[in-house]
Structure formats: structure tokens, C-alpha cells
Amino acid sequence: MDGSIISRRRILQAGAVATVAGFVPTRFAIGNTAKVKVGLMLPYSGTYAGLGEAITNGIKMALAEQGGKLGGREIQFVALDDESDPAKAPENATKLATGEKVDFLLGTVHSGVAMGMVKVTRETGTITIIPNAGANVATGPMCAPNIFRTSFSNWQTTWPLGKVAYDRGHRNIVTMTWKYAAGEEMIGAFEENFQKQGGKIAKQILVPFPNVEFQANLTEIASLKPDAVMVFFAGAGALKFVKDYAAAGLKSIPLMGPGFLTDGVLAGQGEAAEGVLTTLHYADGLETAENVRFRTAYTSTYNKPADVYAVQGYDAGQVMLKAMAAVKGDTTDRAALIAAIEKAEIKSPRGPFRFSKAHNPIQDIYLRQVKGGKEMVLGVAEKDVTDPAKGCKAV
Ligand code: BEZ
């Protein structure tokens, strides 16, 4: 306690001397000794709790690998469980941005929560890094200089799958999702591309989030007899849907979707996941040096396999490291921090990526399939996929 008062006084004295000598501000000198505050606005309970935990692990691992500091400064995390509840998002984001005055706000998983969060941080100017939520608007109409995403836009993950499905001979598909932005945007992008190729959507089924009672819907799907079924579910919902689909005797109808359908839950799905075809910006089986090293380090640190959520958190950590190194720990210069992030080239376990003008990753989307209990990479479904960023005017 004492020590911190003494050191603060010393800094002030040093600042005064420097000013007399004609050297300017003390403000950064003081700020530079304080801990960097990193706010984590993530789900730590409910359907997406596992995703929040993996993201947190990824962030902390990236920082620990570089000495546990940002721009030479110690780090203080302020974590908040957002419960994947959009109604609480503005209040939660305000607590971190205005109440805690965090230097970086990292959040969140759920697209609806992300919308409430960015509404706040567009106003406060807090540097915000989205490590999952794909809400198209965050790097679309609600884009802002201080808002970045290390994950994906919802559109990006499934647009390529529309063509893959058609090229595989499917013509008549049922789509299904939780009824909220993520699912609606993911199946929307899929449907648009699939129909553009000449395919037909037999039925779109929407169920409330986070409902996991799928029996009636599975009975309906069986009666519709589609060529294939395309769905978005994630976390505990994905785990249950894939198991219920197999248990309902539907395995003869190919099941596909964005990779969230199996990522992080594959082991729990077991045999039921065999053959599930997905597109995503990451795959466990990528044989790059970065991915192999990352997965080995993650497993030895956390005693469980890494997944896409851990990768997105890890890359959010990498972004902060690069930005803080560029400004030498001076968080008061937000414009310099933003410029450094815009220039950053991230060596991600998914493969290298850079940010688009709207601050969303430009990245390859892989085609993956579960074979022998493993997520196999079949190839790249589409290279350098760039979100159209419709309506983004602020950057
Ligand atoms: C979303 O709400 O944006 C989302 C949640 C889980 C996985 C992928 C996307």
C-alpha cells in the first residue's frame, strides 16, 4: 500500500522535473505505471458458458506467452457474466466502459448482446474487440473506428456453404435455427447463396433461444423428406441437437451448418456427429506450425482441447499485444491504438488474417467433416472471404 503511494509521488516529482526541463506530459507517465484494465464481457453461465470460458482461456494464454504484460504494464482483468441476455447488455457494457473505465473491452459471444454492447462503446470510444459474436451490424451499419472483431461475421461463416451444398447435389433443403440474429443471419446467407445456385428451401424452422426441445421439429423434418438439413446451434444447444437428430433416425439425411455445430462439443456428441459437414474459419486439424503449437500449448495449460472460441480469444490477446507494443503502453492515445490494430497482421492458428476496412477479419473459410470422431479439413470452401460490410460508413 505504502509502496504504491511512494512510487506515485516519485512519478509526480519526476514529472515536475521533466516539465521544468521542457519535457512535456506527466499524464502518460502516471497512466503508464497503472495496470491496464481489460474488461471481459462474456457468458459464464447458461448455454454459452463453455464458449465464454474457452475465449477467456485463449486471451489469457496469449498474454501469458508474452510475459503477462501489455506494453510493459501489468494487467487487471474485470470479468462480468453477461448471461447471453441482450436486455442486460447496455447496462453491463456501461458498467465496464464508464464505471470501470476499462482500456479494452473484450466481448461477447451472443449477437444480440453484442448489439447492445457496441451501441454503448460507439459512444464511449472504448477500444472494443469482439472475440465471437457474429452480428453483421457490428461491422456493418454499427461499425465504428474503435470496434474490431477477431472472429467472423455471421454472413461469412455460411455464405460459402450454400454453393458447397448445391455442388454436392442437394436441391431441397430444410434450414433450422434459434430465432435471433446469429442464426437468422447464418441461415439467411446460406439460403441466399443456395437459392442463387438454383436450390430450394423446403422450410425454414425457427425456435426460441435457448430452447433445446427439438422433438416436434425433428418429426416435421422427417415428414418433409429434404435432401439435406442445414442448421445453426452452438454450445449446449449444438451438443443436444446433433444427438437428438441421430436418435430421431435422421442420419440418412445429410446434416450441415456453420462449424459451431460441432466445435467444442464434438467429444460429447460422439458417434452422432459422424459425417456432419460444416464450414468455418478454423478447423482443429489444420496442420500449420501455428495451429499445432497452439493446440499443444492449450491442452497442456488447460487440460482440454482447444476449439474455435479459444482461437478467437487467443487472437484478441494477440491484437492487444500488438497494439500496446506499438504505443509503448500509452493507452491515452486511442487514435494510435486504433491505427496499430488496423495495420496488424495476425498469425492466427486459423491461418494469417488482417482486418477489413470495417474491422472484420478477411479470412479463408474451411470445409470440414467429422470422420472417425475427428474434425477433418476437406479443403478451403472459399478463400479470403470478406464480409460485404453493408451500411458501414463510420470507418
Ligand atoms: C452469436 O450469437 O453470434 C454466436 C453464438 C455462438 C456461436 C456463434 C455465434
Short mmCIF file of C-alpha atoms and ligand atoms in Angstrom, two decimals:
data_model
loop_
_atom_site.label_atom_id
_atom_site.label_comp_id
_atom_site.label_asym_id
_atom_site.label_seq_id
_atom_site.Cartn_x
_atom_site.Cartn_y
_atom_site.Cartn_z
CA MET A 1 0.00 0.00 0.00
CA ASP A 2 2.63 2.43 1.17
CA GLY A 3 4.89 1.47 -1.64
CA SER A 4 2.31 2.39 -4.25
CA ILE A 5 1.81 5.86 -2.68
CA ILE A 6 5.55 6.46 -2.63
CA SER A 7 6.02 5.39 -6.19
CA ARG A 8 3.12 7.59 -7.34
CA ARG A 9 4.70 10.59 -5.55
CA ARG A 10 8.04 9.82 -7.13
CA ILE A 11 6.48 9.75 -10.56
CA LEU A 12 4.83 13.11 -9.92
CA GLN A 13 8.16 14.55 -8.79
CA ALA A 14 9.90 13.09 -11.83
CA GLY A 15 7.19 14.63 -14.00
CA ALA A 16 7.70 18.06 -12.40
CA VAL A 17 11.44 17.92 -13.02
CA ALA A 18 10.88 16.85 -16.57
CA THR A 19 8.44 19.72 -17.17
CA VAL A 20 10.92 22.25 -15.84
CA ALA A 21 13.44 20.79 -18.24
CA GLY A 22 10.95 21.41 -21.05
CA PHE A 23 9.84 17.82 -21.47
CA VAL A 24 6.08 17.56 -21.61
CA PRO A 25 3.37 15.49 -20.07
CA THR A 26 3.16 13.70 -16.82
CA ARG A 27 -0.25 12.22 -17.66
CA PHE A 28 1.09 9.33 -19.66
CA ALA A 29 3.91 8.75 -17.17
CA ILE A 30 1.31 8.20 -14.42
CA GLY A 31 -1.01 6.19 -16.65
CA ASN A 32 1.90 4.09 -17.77
CA THR A 33 2.55 2.76 -14.28
CA ALA A 34 -1.08 1.80 -13.64
CA LYS A 35 -2.38 -1.60 -14.61
CA VAL A 36 -4.03 -1.91 -17.99
CA LYS A 37 -7.70 -2.65 -17.38
CA VAL A 38 -9.16 -5.34 -19.61
CA GLY A 39 -12.91 -5.84 -19.32
CA LEU A 40 -14.29 -9.27 -20.18
CA MET A 41 -17.99 -9.18 -21.00
CA LEU A 42 -18.73 -12.83 -21.69
CA PRO A 43 -21.24 -15.56 -20.80
CA TYR A 44 -20.02 -17.57 -17.81
CA SER A 45 -23.39 -19.24 -17.21
CA GLY A 46 -26.08 -20.83 -19.41
CA THR A 47 -25.95 -22.33 -22.90
CA TYR A 48 -22.85 -20.40 -23.97
CA ALA A 49 -20.85 -20.74 -20.71
CA GLY A 50 -18.32 -23.10 -22.32
CA LEU A 51 -17.71 -20.59 -25.10
CA GLY A 52 -17.04 -17.77 -22.63
CA GLU A 53 -14.60 -19.95 -20.75
CA ALA A 54 -12.69 -21.01 -23.90
CA ILE A 55 -12.42 -17.37 -25.05
CA THR A 56 -11.12 -16.31 -21.64
CA ASN A 57 -8.57 -19.14 -21.66
CA GLY A 58 -7.39 -18.12 -25.13
CA ILE A 59 -6.97 -14.45 -24.17
CA LYS A 60 -5.04 -15.31 -21.01
CA MET A 61 -2.82 -17.80 -22.80
CA ALA A 62 -1.80 -15.27 -25.48
CA LEU A 63 -0.90 -12.71 -22.81
CA ALA A 64 0.92 -15.22 -20.57
CA GLU A 65 3.06 -16.36 -23.51
CA GLN A 66 4.37 -12.79 -23.85
CA GLY A 67 5.21 -12.26 -20.19
CA GLY A 68 1.74 -11.42 -18.89
CA LYS A 69 2.02 -7.69 -19.62
CA LEU A 70 0.66 -5.28 -22.22
CA GLY A 71 3.07 -2.63 -23.47
CA GLY A 72 5.20 -3.24 -20.36
CA ARG A 73 2.27 -2.74 -17.97
CA GLU A 74 0.66 -5.22 -15.58
CA ILE A 75 -2.88 -6.28 -16.46
CA GLN A 76 -6.05 -6.17 -14.39
CA PHE A 77 -8.99 -8.19 -15.68
CA VAL A 78 -12.53 -7.16 -14.80
CA ALA A 79 -14.83 -10.04 -15.76
CA LEU A 80 -18.60 -9.86 -15.95
CA ASP A 81 -21.10 -12.66 -16.73
CA ASP A 82 -23.38 -11.23 -19.44
CA GLU A 83 -25.64 -14.32 -19.23
CA SER A 84 -26.19 -14.13 -23.01
CA ASP A 85 -29.01 -11.73 -22.12
CA PRO A 86 -29.48 -8.93 -24.67
CA ALA A 87 -31.73 -6.97 -22.28
CA LYS A 88 -28.86 -6.57 -19.80
CA ALA A 89 -26.22 -5.73 -22.42
CA PRO A 90 -26.34 -1.89 -22.35
CA GLU A 91 -26.13 -1.83 -18.55
CA ASN A 92 -23.30 -4.39 -18.47
CA ALA A 93 -21.29 -2.60 -21.16
CA THR A 94 -21.79 0.72 -19.34
CA LYS A 95 -20.54 -0.83 -16.09
CA LEU A 96 -17.27 -1.78 -17.78
CA ALA A 97 -16.79 1.16 -20.15
CA THR A 98 -17.94 4.03 -17.91
CA GLY A 99 -17.93 2.53 -14.41
CA GLU A 100 -14.65 0.60 -14.55
CA LYS A 101 -13.17 2.75 -17.35
CA VAL A 102 -11.55 -0.30 -18.92
CA ASP A 103 -8.85 0.33 -21.52
CA PHE A 104 -10.06 -2.60 -23.65
CA LEU A 105 -13.49 -4.18 -23.64
CA LEU A 106 -13.48 -7.77 -24.90
CA GLY A 107 -16.94 -9.17 -25.55
CA THR A 108 -19.03 -11.04 -26.37
CA VAL A 109 -20.47 -14.36 -27.63
CA HIS A 110 -24.18 -13.71 -28.33
CA SER A 111 -25.04 -11.49 -31.32
CA GLY A 112 -27.97 -9.83 -29.56
CA VAL A 113 -25.78 -8.94 -26.57
CA ALA A 114 -23.08 -7.64 -28.92
CA MET A 115 -25.55 -5.20 -30.48
CA GLY A 116 -26.37 -3.70 -27.07
CA MET A 117 -22.67 -3.59 -26.18
CA VAL A 118 -21.47 -1.80 -29.32
CA LYS A 119 -24.28 0.72 -29.03
CA VAL A 120 -22.62 1.78 -25.77
CA THR A 121 -18.95 1.60 -26.80
CA ARG A 122 -19.52 3.51 -30.05
CA GLU A 123 -20.44 6.38 -27.72
CA THR A 124 -17.72 5.91 -25.08
CA GLY A 125 -14.98 5.26 -27.65
CA THR A 126 -13.68 2.29 -25.60
CA ILE A 127 -11.48 0.02 -27.71
CA THR A 128 -13.76 -2.97 -28.20
CA ILE A 129 -12.69 -6.36 -29.52
CA ILE A 130 -15.41 -8.88 -30.29
CA PRO A 131 -14.00 -12.40 -29.82
CA ASN A 132 -17.06 -14.26 -31.10
CA ALA A 133 -20.46 -12.63 -31.71
CA GLY A 134 -21.02 -12.52 -35.46
CA ALA A 135 -23.81 -9.88 -35.62
CA ASN A 136 -23.41 -8.48 -39.13
CA VAL A 137 -24.33 -4.97 -37.95
CA ALA A 138 -21.28 -4.73 -35.63
CA THR A 139 -19.02 -4.37 -38.66
CA GLY A 140 -21.87 -3.12 -40.84
CA PRO A 141 -24.22 -0.22 -40.05
CA MET A 142 -22.94 -0.01 -36.45
CA CYS A 143 -19.24 -0.12 -37.37
CA ALA A 144 -17.00 2.38 -35.60
CA PRO A 145 -13.30 3.25 -35.51
CA ASN A 146 -12.91 1.71 -32.03
CA ILE A 147 -14.76 -1.57 -32.74
CA PHE A 148 -12.88 -4.64 -34.04
CA ARG A 149 -13.74 -8.31 -34.35
CA THR A 150 -11.32 -11.28 -34.20
CA SER A 151 -13.98 -13.86 -35.03
CA PHE A 152 -16.31 -13.65 -38.06
CA SER A 153 -19.44 -12.01 -39.34
CA ASN A 154 -22.42 -14.36 -39.33
CA TRP A 155 -22.63 -13.94 -43.10
CA GLN A 156 -19.03 -15.07 -43.57
CA THR A 157 -19.42 -18.49 -41.96
CA THR A 158 -22.22 -19.84 -44.15
CA TRP A 159 -22.25 -17.95 -47.45
CA PRO A 160 -19.74 -20.45 -48.93
CA LEU A 161 -21.80 -23.42 -47.65
CA GLY A 162 -24.70 -22.50 -49.99
CA LYS A 163 -22.58 -23.34 -53.02
CA VAL A 164 -20.99 -26.40 -51.38
CA ALA A 165 -24.46 -27.84 -50.70
CA TYR A 166 -25.61 -27.26 -54.28
CA ASP A 167 -22.39 -28.68 -55.75
CA ARG A 168 -22.92 -31.81 -53.66
CA GLY A 169 -26.20 -32.38 -55.48
CA HIS A 170 -28.65 -31.14 -52.83
CA ARG A 171 -31.65 -29.28 -54.26
CA ASN A 172 -34.24 -29.23 -51.49
CA ILE A 173 -33.10 -28.23 -48.01
CA VAL A 174 -34.72 -27.56 -44.62
CA THR A 175 -33.00 -24.88 -42.51
CA MET A 176 -33.41 -24.52 -38.76
CA THR A 177 -32.05 -22.23 -36.05
CA TRP A 178 -32.67 -20.40 -32.82
CA LYS A 179 -34.62 -17.26 -33.65
CA TYR A 180 -32.14 -14.45 -33.09
CA ALA A 181 -29.61 -12.50 -35.16
CA ALA A 182 -26.83 -15.12 -35.30
CA GLY A 183 -28.96 -17.96 -36.57
CA GLU A 184 -31.13 -15.83 -38.83
CA GLU A 185 -28.09 -14.21 -40.45
CA MET A 186 -26.24 -17.51 -40.83
CA ILE A 187 -29.10 -19.41 -42.41
CA GLY A 188 -30.01 -16.24 -44.37
CA ALA A 189 -26.57 -16.11 -46.04
CA PHE A 190 -26.70 -19.86 -46.73
CA GLU A 191 -30.19 -19.66 -48.22
CA GLU A 192 -29.29 -16.70 -50.42
CA ASN A 193 -26.29 -18.44 -51.98
CA PHE A 194 -28.02 -21.84 -52.22
CA GLN A 195 -31.04 -20.32 -53.97
CA LYS A 196 -28.75 -18.27 -56.22
CA GLN A 197 -27.25 -21.58 -57.43
CA GLY A 198 -30.77 -22.93 -58.15
CA GLY A 199 -31.58 -24.73 -54.86
CA LYS A 200 -34.90 -24.58 -52.99
CA ILE A 201 -35.59 -24.09 -49.29
CA ALA A 202 -38.34 -26.55 -48.34
CA LYS A 203 -38.91 -24.92 -44.95
CA GLN A 204 -37.20 -22.56 -42.52
CA ILE A 205 -37.75 -23.59 -38.88
CA LEU A 206 -37.16 -21.04 -36.10
CA VAL A 207 -37.18 -21.94 -32.40
CA PRO A 208 -36.74 -19.60 -29.42
CA PHE A 209 -33.26 -19.16 -27.89
CA PRO A 210 -32.08 -21.11 -25.86
CA ASN A 211 -34.75 -23.78 -26.29
CA VAL A 212 -33.38 -27.33 -26.71
CA GLU A 213 -36.63 -29.28 -27.04
CA PHE A 214 -36.28 -30.30 -30.69
CA GLN A 215 -38.52 -33.40 -30.90
CA ALA A 216 -41.51 -31.83 -32.69
CA ASN A 217 -39.21 -30.13 -35.22
CA LEU A 218 -37.35 -33.37 -35.93
CA THR A 219 -40.65 -35.15 -36.56
CA GLU A 220 -41.59 -32.40 -39.01
CA ILE A 221 -38.20 -32.64 -40.77
CA ALA A 222 -38.68 -36.41 -41.21
CA SER A 223 -42.07 -35.81 -42.83
CA LEU A 224 -40.67 -33.16 -45.21
CA LYS A 225 -38.03 -35.61 -46.55
CA PRO A 226 -35.48 -32.96 -47.65
CA ASP A 227 -32.18 -33.78 -49.45
CA ALA A 228 -30.29 -32.25 -46.52
CA VAL A 229 -30.75 -30.20 -43.35
CA MET A 230 -28.77 -27.03 -42.57
CA VAL A 231 -28.82 -25.66 -39.00
CA PHE A 232 -27.19 -23.18 -36.63
CA PHE A 233 -26.85 -24.19 -32.99
CA ALA A 234 -23.86 -23.70 -30.71
CA GLY A 235 -22.64 -24.71 -27.26
CA ALA A 236 -25.02 -26.85 -25.23
CA GLY A 237 -27.71 -26.48 -27.95
CA ALA A 238 -25.41 -27.90 -30.64
CA LEU A 239 -24.45 -30.80 -28.40
CA LYS A 240 -28.10 -31.74 -27.91
CA PHE A 241 -29.34 -31.09 -31.44
CA VAL A 242 -26.81 -33.39 -33.11
CA LYS A 243 -27.54 -36.18 -30.63
CA ASP A 244 -31.31 -35.75 -30.97
CA TYR A 245 -31.02 -35.71 -34.80
CA ALA A 246 -29.26 -39.09 -34.75
CA ALA A 247 -31.61 -40.50 -32.11
CA ALA A 248 -34.61 -39.49 -34.27
CA GLY A 249 -33.27 -41.78 -37.02
CA LEU A 250 -32.43 -38.89 -39.38
CA LYS A 251 -28.78 -39.79 -40.08
CA SER A 252 -29.66 -40.79 -43.65
CA ILE A 253 -30.43 -37.09 -44.35
CA PRO A 254 -27.09 -35.20 -44.51
CA LEU A 255 -26.73 -32.63 -41.72
CA MET A 256 -24.70 -29.46 -42.28
CA GLY A 257 -24.18 -25.99 -40.85
CA PRO A 258 -21.60 -23.50 -39.64
CA GLY A 259 -18.82 -25.23 -37.67
CA PHE A 260 -20.31 -24.14 -34.32
CA LEU A 261 -22.48 -27.22 -34.71
CA THR A 262 -19.56 -29.44 -33.67
CA ASP A 263 -16.80 -27.13 -32.34
CA GLY A 264 -16.14 -27.55 -28.64
CA VAL A 265 -18.83 -30.24 -28.31
CA LEU A 266 -17.61 -32.96 -30.69
CA ALA A 267 -16.41 -35.32 -27.96
CA GLY A 268 -19.80 -35.16 -26.22
CA GLN A 269 -21.67 -35.78 -29.49
CA GLY A 270 -19.69 -38.96 -30.17
CA GLU A 271 -20.98 -41.25 -32.94
CA ALA A 272 -23.99 -38.95 -33.56
CA ALA A 273 -21.69 -36.33 -35.16
CA GLU A 274 -20.19 -38.73 -37.72
CA GLY A 275 -20.49 -37.23 -41.23
CA VAL A 276 -21.67 -33.75 -40.15
CA LEU A 277 -20.44 -31.28 -42.79
CA THR A 278 -19.58 -27.72 -41.77
CA THR A 279 -17.89 -24.51 -42.92
CA LEU A 280 -15.86 -22.32 -40.58
CA HIS A 281 -12.81 -20.06 -40.40
CA TYR A 282 -10.99 -22.65 -38.26
CA ALA A 283 -10.52 -26.41 -38.02
CA ASP A 284 -8.79 -28.44 -35.31
CA GLY A 285 -6.91 -30.45 -37.94
CA LEU A 286 -5.12 -27.55 -39.69
CA GLU A 287 -1.52 -28.65 -39.96
CA THR A 288 0.16 -25.25 -39.81
CA ALA A 289 3.03 -24.72 -37.38
CA GLU A 290 0.97 -22.05 -35.54
CA ASN A 291 -2.03 -24.33 -35.08
CA VAL A 292 -0.04 -27.38 -33.96
CA ARG A 293 1.91 -25.30 -31.44
CA PHE A 294 -1.22 -23.50 -30.23
CA ARG A 295 -3.19 -26.71 -29.70
CA THR A 296 -0.34 -28.41 -27.86
CA ALA A 297 0.18 -25.40 -25.57
CA TYR A 298 -3.57 -25.01 -24.92
CA THR A 299 -4.03 -28.66 -23.98
CA SER A 300 -1.05 -28.63 -21.66
CA THR A 301 -2.28 -25.41 -19.99
CA TYR A 302 -5.97 -26.20 -19.64
CA ASN A 303 -6.05 -29.99 -19.90
CA LYS A 304 -8.66 -29.94 -22.67
CA PRO A 305 -8.56 -29.50 -26.45
CA ALA A 306 -8.73 -26.01 -28.00
CA ASP A 307 -11.66 -25.01 -30.21
CA VAL A 308 -12.62 -22.09 -32.43
CA TYR A 309 -13.67 -19.99 -29.42
CA ALA A 310 -10.25 -20.40 -27.79
CA VAL A 311 -8.63 -19.35 -31.08
CA GLN A 312 -10.74 -16.18 -31.29
CA GLY A 313 -9.83 -15.29 -27.69
CA TYR A 314 -6.16 -16.02 -28.36
CA ASP A 315 -6.25 -13.69 -31.35
CA ALA A 316 -7.96 -10.94 -29.34
CA GLY A 317 -5.00 -11.28 -26.95
CA GLN A 318 -2.59 -11.04 -29.89
CA VAL A 319 -4.34 -7.89 -31.11
CA MET A 320 -3.97 -6.18 -27.71
CA LEU A 321 -0.30 -7.21 -27.51
CA LYS A 322 0.49 -5.75 -30.92
CA ALA A 323 -1.41 -2.54 -30.28
CA MET A 324 0.10 -1.96 -26.85
CA ALA A 325 3.62 -2.67 -28.11
CA ALA A 326 3.10 -0.11 -30.88
CA VAL A 327 2.07 2.65 -28.44
CA LYS A 328 4.59 1.53 -25.79
CA GLY A 329 1.84 1.08 -23.23
CA ASP A 330 0.25 4.52 -23.68
CA THR A 331 -3.49 3.81 -23.62
CA THR A 332 -4.31 7.52 -23.62
CA ASP A 333 -3.64 7.71 -27.37
CA ARG A 334 -6.65 5.84 -28.71
CA ALA A 335 -6.08 7.03 -32.27
CA ALA A 336 -2.60 5.43 -32.25
CA LEU A 337 -4.01 2.22 -30.75
CA ILE A 338 -6.68 2.06 -33.46
CA ALA A 339 -4.12 2.73 -36.21
CA ALA A 340 -1.89 -0.06 -34.84
CA ILE A 341 -4.77 -2.56 -34.81
CA GLU A 342 -5.81 -1.58 -38.32
CA LYS A 343 -2.29 -2.34 -39.55
CA ALA A 344 -1.90 -5.58 -37.59
CA GLU A 345 -1.32 -8.86 -39.37
CA ILE A 346 -2.32 -11.64 -37.03
CA LYS A 347 -0.59 -15.01 -37.18
CA SER A 348 -3.61 -16.94 -36.04
CA PRO A 349 -3.91 -20.71 -35.52
CA ARG A 350 -6.62 -20.43 -38.23
CA GLY A 351 -4.06 -19.01 -40.68
CA PRO A 352 -2.90 -15.41 -41.06
CA PHE A 353 -5.53 -12.68 -41.23
CA ARG A 354 -5.81 -8.92 -41.44
CA PHE A 355 -8.74 -6.61 -40.77
CA SER A 356 -11.06 -5.29 -43.48
CA LYS A 357 -11.83 -1.60 -43.66
CA ALA A 358 -14.86 -2.30 -41.46
CA HIS A 359 -12.59 -4.09 -38.89
CA ASN A 360 -13.73 -7.68 -39.54
CA PRO A 361 -11.19 -10.44 -40.37
CA ILE A 362 -10.58 -11.22 -44.03
CA GLN A 363 -10.13 -14.98 -43.86
CA ASP A 364 -10.39 -18.36 -45.53
CA ILE A 365 -13.46 -20.45 -44.80
CA TYR A 366 -12.69 -24.16 -44.49
CA LEU A 367 -14.87 -27.11 -45.40
CA ARG A 368 -14.80 -29.70 -42.60
CA GLN A 369 -16.38 -33.06 -41.93
CA VAL A 370 -16.45 -35.30 -38.88
CA LYS A 371 -14.78 -38.61 -39.70
CA GLY A 372 -13.79 -41.22 -37.13
CA GLY A 373 -14.66 -38.83 -34.30
CA LYS A 374 -12.30 -36.14 -35.67
CA GLU A 375 -12.94 -32.84 -37.45
CA MET A 376 -11.23 -33.39 -40.81
CA VAL A 377 -10.35 -30.50 -43.13
CA LEU A 378 -11.67 -31.30 -46.62
CA GLY A 379 -10.23 -28.09 -48.08
CA VAL A 380 -10.90 -24.37 -48.38
CA ALA A 381 -14.55 -23.70 -49.25
CA GLU A 382 -13.73 -20.09 -50.19
CA LYS A 383 -10.52 -18.10 -49.91
CA ASP A 384 -10.11 -14.63 -48.39
CA VAL A 385 -13.79 -14.21 -47.59
CA THR A 386 -14.54 -10.54 -46.92
CA ASP A 387 -17.79 -9.54 -45.28
CA PRO A 388 -19.69 -7.11 -47.55
CA ALA A 389 -19.99 -4.74 -44.54
CA LYS A 390 -23.24 -3.32 -45.90
CA GLY A 391 -24.06 0.03 -44.33
CA CYS A 392 -20.66 0.61 -42.69
CA LYS A 393 -19.95 4.32 -43.11
CA ALA A 394 -18.08 5.32 -39.96
CA VAL A 395 -14.64 3.86 -40.76
C1 BEZ B 1 -23.62 -15.45 -31.98
O1 BEZ B 1 -24.61 -15.23 -31.26
O2 BEZ B 1 -23.16 -14.57 -32.73
C2 BEZ B 1 -22.95 -16.77 -31.92
C3 BEZ B 1 -23.05 -17.55 -30.79
C4 BEZ B 1 -22.40 -18.76 -30.74
C5 BEZ B 1 -21.64 -19.20 -31.80
C6 BEZ B 1 -21.54 -18.42 -32.94
C7 BEZ B 1 -22.20 -17.20 -33.00
#
